[in-house]
PDB file of N, CA and C in Angstrom:
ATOM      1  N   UNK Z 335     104.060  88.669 109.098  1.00 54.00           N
ATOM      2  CA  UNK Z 335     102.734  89.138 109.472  1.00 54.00           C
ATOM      3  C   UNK Z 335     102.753  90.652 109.585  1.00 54.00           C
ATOM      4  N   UNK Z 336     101.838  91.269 109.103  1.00 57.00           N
ATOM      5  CA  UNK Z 336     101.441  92.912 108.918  1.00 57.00           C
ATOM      6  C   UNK Z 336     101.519  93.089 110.562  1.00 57.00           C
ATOM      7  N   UNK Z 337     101.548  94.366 110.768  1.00 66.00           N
ATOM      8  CA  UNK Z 337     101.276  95.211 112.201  1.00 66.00           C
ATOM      9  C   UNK Z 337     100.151  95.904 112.221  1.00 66.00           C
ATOM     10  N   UNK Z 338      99.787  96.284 113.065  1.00 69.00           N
ATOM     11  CA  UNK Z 338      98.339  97.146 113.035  1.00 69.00           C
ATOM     12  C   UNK Z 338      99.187  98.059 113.449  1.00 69.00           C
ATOM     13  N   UNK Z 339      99.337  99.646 112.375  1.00 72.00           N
ATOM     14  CA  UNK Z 339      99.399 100.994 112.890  1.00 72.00           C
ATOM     15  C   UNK Z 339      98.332 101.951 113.349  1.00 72.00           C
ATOM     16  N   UNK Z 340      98.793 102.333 114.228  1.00 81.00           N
ATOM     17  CA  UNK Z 340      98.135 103.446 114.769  1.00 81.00           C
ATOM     18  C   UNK Z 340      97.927 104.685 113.704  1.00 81.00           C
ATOM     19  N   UNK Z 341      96.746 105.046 113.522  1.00 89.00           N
ATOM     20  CA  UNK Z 341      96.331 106.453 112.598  1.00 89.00           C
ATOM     21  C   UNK Z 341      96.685 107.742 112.892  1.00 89.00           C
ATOM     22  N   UNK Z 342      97.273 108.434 112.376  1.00 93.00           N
ATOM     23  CA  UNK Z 342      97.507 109.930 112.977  1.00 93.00           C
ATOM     24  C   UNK Z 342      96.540 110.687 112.655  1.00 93.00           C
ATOM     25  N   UNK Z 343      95.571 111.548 113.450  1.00 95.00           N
ATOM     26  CA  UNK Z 343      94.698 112.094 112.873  1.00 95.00           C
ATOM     27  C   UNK Z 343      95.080 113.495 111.731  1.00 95.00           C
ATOM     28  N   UNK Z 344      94.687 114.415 111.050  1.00 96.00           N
ATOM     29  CA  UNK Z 344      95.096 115.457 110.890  1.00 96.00           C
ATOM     30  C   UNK Z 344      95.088 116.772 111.970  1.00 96.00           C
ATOM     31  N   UNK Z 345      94.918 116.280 112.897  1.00 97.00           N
ATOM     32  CA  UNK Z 345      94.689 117.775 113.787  1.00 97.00           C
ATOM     33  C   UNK Z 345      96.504 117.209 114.397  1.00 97.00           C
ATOM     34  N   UNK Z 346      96.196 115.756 114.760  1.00 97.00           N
ATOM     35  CA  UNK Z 346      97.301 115.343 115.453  1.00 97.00           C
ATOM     36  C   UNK Z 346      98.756 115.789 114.553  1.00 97.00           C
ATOM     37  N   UNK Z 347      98.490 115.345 113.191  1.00 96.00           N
ATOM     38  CA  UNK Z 347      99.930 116.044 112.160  1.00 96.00           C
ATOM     39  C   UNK Z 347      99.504 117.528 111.910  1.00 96.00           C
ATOM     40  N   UNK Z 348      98.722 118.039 111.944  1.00 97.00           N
ATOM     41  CA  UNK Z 348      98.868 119.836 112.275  1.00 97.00           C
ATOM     42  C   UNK Z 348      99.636 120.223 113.414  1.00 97.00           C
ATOM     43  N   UNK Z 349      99.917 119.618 114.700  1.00 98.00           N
ATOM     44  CA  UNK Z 349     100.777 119.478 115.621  1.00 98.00           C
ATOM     45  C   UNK Z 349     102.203 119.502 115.107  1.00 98.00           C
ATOM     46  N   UNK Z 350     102.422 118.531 114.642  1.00 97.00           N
ATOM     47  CA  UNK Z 350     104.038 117.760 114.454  1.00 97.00           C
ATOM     48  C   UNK Z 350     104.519 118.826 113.589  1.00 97.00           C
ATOM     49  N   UNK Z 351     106.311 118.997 113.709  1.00 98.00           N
ATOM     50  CA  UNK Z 351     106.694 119.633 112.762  1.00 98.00           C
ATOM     51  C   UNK Z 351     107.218 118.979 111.540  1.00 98.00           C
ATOM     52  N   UNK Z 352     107.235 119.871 110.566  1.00 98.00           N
ATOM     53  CA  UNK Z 352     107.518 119.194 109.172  1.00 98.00           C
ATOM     54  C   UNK Z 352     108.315 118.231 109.034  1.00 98.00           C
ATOM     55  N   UNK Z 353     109.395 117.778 110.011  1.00 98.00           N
ATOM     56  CA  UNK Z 353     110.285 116.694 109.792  1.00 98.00           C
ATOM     57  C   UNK Z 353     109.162 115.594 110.678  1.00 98.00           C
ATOM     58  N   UNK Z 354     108.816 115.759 111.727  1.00 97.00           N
ATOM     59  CA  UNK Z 354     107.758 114.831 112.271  1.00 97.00           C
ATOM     60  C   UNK Z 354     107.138 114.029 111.527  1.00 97.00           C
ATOM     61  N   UNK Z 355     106.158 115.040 110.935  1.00 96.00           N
ATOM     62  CA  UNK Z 355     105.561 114.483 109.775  1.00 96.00           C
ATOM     63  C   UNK Z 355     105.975 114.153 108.511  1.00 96.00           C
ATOM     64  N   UNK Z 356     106.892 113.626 108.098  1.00 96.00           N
ATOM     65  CA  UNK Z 356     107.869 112.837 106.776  1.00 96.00           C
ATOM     66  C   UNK Z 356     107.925 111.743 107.469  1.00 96.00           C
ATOM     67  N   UNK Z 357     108.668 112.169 108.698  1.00 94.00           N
ATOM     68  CA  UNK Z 357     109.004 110.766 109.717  1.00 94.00           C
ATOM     69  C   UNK Z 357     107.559 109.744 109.943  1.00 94.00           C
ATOM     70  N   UNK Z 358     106.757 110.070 110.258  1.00 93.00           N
ATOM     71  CA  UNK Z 358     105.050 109.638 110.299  1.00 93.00           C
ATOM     72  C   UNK Z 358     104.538 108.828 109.270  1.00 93.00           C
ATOM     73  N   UNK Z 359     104.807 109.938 108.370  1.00 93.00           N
ATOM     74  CA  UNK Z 359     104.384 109.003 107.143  1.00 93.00           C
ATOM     75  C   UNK Z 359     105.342 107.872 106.554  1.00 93.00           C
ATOM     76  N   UNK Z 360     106.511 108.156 106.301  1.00 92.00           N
ATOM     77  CA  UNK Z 360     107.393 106.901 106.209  1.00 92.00           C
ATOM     78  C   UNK Z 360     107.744 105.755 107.406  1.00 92.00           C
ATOM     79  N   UNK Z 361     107.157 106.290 108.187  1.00 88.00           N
ATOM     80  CA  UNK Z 361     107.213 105.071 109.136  1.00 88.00           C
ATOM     81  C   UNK Z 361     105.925 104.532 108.470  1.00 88.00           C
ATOM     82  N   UNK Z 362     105.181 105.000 108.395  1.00 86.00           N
ATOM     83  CA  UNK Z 362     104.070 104.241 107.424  1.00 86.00           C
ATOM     84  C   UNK Z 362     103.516 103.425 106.604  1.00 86.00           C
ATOM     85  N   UNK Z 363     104.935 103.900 106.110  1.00 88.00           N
ATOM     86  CA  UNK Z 363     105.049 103.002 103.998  1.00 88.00           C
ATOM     87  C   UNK Z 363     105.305 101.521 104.304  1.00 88.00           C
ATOM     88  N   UNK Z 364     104.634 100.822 103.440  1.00 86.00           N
ATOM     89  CA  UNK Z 364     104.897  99.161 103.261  1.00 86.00           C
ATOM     90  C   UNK Z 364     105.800  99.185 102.347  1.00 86.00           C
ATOM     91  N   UNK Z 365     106.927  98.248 102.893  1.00 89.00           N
ATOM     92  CA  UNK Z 365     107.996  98.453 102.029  1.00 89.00           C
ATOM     93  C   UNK Z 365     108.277  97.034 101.493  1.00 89.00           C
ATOM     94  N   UNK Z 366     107.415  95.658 102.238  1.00 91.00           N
ATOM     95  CA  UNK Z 366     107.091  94.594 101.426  1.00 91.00           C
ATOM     96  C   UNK Z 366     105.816  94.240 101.493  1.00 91.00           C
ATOM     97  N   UNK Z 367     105.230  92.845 100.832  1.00 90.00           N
ATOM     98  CA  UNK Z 367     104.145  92.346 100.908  1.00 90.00           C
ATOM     99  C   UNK Z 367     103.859  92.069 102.369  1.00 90.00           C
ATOM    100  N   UNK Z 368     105.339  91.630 102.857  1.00 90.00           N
ATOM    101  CA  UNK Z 368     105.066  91.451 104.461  1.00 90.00           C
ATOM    102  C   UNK Z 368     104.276  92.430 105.184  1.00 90.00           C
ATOM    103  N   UNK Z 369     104.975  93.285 104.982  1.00 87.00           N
ATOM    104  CA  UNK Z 369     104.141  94.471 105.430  1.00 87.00           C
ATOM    105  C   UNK Z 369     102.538  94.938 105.482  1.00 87.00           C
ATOM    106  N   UNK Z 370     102.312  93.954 104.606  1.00 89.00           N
ATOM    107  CA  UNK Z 370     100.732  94.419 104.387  1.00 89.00           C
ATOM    108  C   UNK Z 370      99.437  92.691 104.387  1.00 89.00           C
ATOM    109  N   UNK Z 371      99.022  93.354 105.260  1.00 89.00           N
ATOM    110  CA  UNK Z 371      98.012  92.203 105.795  1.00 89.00           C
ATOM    111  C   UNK Z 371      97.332  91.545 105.188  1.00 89.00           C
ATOM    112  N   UNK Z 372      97.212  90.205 105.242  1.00 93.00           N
ATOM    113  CA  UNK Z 372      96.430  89.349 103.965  1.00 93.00           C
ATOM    114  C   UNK Z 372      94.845  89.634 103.545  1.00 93.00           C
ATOM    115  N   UNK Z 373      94.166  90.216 104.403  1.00 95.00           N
ATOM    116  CA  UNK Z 373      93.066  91.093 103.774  1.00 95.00           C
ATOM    117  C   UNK Z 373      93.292  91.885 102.658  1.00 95.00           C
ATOM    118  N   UNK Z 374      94.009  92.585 103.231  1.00 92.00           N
ATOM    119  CA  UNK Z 374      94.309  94.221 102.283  1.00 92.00           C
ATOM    120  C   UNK Z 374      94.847  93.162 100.882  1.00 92.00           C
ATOM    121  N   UNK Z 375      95.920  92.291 100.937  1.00 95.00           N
ATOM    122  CA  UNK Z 375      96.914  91.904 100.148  1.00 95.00           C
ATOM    123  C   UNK Z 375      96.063  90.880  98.928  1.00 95.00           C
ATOM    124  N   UNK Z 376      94.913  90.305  99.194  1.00 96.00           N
ATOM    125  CA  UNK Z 376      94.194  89.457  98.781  1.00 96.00           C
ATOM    126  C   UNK Z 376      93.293  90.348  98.044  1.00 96.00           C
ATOM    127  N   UNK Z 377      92.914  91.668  98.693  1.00 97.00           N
ATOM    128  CA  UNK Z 377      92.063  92.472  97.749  1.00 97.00           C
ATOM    129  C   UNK Z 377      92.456  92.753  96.911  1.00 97.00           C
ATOM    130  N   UNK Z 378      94.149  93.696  96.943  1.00 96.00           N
ATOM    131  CA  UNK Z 378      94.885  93.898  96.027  1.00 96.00           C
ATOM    132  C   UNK Z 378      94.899  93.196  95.262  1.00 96.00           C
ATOM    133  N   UNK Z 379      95.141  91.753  94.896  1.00 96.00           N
ATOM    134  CA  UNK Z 379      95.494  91.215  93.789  1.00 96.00           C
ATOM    135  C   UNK Z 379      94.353  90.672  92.939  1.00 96.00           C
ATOM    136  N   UNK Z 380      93.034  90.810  94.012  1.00 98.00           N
ATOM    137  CA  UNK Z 380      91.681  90.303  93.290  1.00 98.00           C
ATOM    138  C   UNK Z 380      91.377  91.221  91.986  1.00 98.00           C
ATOM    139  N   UNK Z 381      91.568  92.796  92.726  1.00 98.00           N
ATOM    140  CA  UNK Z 381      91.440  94.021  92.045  1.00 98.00           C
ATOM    141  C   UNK Z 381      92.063  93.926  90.796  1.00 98.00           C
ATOM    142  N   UNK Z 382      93.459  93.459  90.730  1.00 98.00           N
ATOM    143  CA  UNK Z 382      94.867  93.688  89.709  1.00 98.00           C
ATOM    144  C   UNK Z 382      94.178  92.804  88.747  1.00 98.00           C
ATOM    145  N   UNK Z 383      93.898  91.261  89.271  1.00 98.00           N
ATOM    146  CA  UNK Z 383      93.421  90.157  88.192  1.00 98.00           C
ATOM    147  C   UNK Z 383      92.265  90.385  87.489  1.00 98.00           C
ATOM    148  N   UNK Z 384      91.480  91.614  88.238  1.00 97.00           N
ATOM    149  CA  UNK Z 384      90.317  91.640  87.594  1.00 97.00           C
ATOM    150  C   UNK Z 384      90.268  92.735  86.498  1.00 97.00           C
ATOM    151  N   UNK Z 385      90.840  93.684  86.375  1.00 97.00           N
ATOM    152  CA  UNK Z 385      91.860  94.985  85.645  1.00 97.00           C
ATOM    153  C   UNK Z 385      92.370  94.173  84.553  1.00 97.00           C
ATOM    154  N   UNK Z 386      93.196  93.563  84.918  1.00 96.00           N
ATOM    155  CA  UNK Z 386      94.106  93.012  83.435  1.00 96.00           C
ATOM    156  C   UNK Z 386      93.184  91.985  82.919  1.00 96.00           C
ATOM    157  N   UNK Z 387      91.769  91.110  83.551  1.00 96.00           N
ATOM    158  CA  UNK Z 387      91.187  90.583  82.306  1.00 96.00           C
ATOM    159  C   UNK Z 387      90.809  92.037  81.798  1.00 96.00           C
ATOM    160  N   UNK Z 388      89.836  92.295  82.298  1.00 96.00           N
ATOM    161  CA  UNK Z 388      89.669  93.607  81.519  1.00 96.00           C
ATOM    162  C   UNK Z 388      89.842  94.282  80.584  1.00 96.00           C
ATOM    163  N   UNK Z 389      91.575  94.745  80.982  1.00 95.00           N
ATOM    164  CA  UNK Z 389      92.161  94.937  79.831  1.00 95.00           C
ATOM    165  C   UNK Z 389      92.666  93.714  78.675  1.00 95.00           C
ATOM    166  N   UNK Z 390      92.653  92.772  79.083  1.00 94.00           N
ATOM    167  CA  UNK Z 390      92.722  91.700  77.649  1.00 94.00           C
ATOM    168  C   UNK Z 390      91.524  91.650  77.131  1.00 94.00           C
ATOM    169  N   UNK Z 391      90.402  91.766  77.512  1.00 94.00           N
ATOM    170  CA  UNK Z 391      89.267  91.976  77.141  1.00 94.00           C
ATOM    171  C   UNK Z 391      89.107  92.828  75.783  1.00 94.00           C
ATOM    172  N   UNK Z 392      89.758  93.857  76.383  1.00 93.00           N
ATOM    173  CA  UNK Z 392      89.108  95.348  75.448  1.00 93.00           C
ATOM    174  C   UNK Z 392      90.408  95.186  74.290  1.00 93.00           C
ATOM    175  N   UNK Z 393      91.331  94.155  74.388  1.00 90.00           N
ATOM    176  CA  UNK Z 393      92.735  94.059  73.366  1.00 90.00           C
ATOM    177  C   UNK Z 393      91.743  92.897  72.447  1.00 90.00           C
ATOM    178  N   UNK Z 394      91.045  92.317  72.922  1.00 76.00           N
ATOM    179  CA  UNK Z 394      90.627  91.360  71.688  1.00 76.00           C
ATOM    180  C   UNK Z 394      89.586  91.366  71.088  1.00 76.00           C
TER     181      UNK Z 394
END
């Protein structure tokens, strides 16, 4: 199951120093599907399936 992260604003990473902020953002990154919530994950692939008819579309 995904986590709900907390947003950093930009005033808040205008604060942090440059290693802070690498650290911020890679704490960030989804590094599996796990990682990412079945909303988000369900859009994603609606999006992808709907792209590649698409593109088979415009191949035939």
């Amino acid at each position: 199951m995904a986590q709900v992260r907390r947003t950093i604003t930009a005033a808040e990473m205008d604060k942090l120093s440059p290693q802070e902020r690498a650290d911020a953002i890679e704490a960030g990154r989804a590094r599996s599907w796990d990682d990412v919530g079945d909303v988000f994950k369900a859009d994603v692939l609606a999006t992808a399936s709907e792209l590649g008819a698409q593109r088979r579309a415009r191949r035939d």
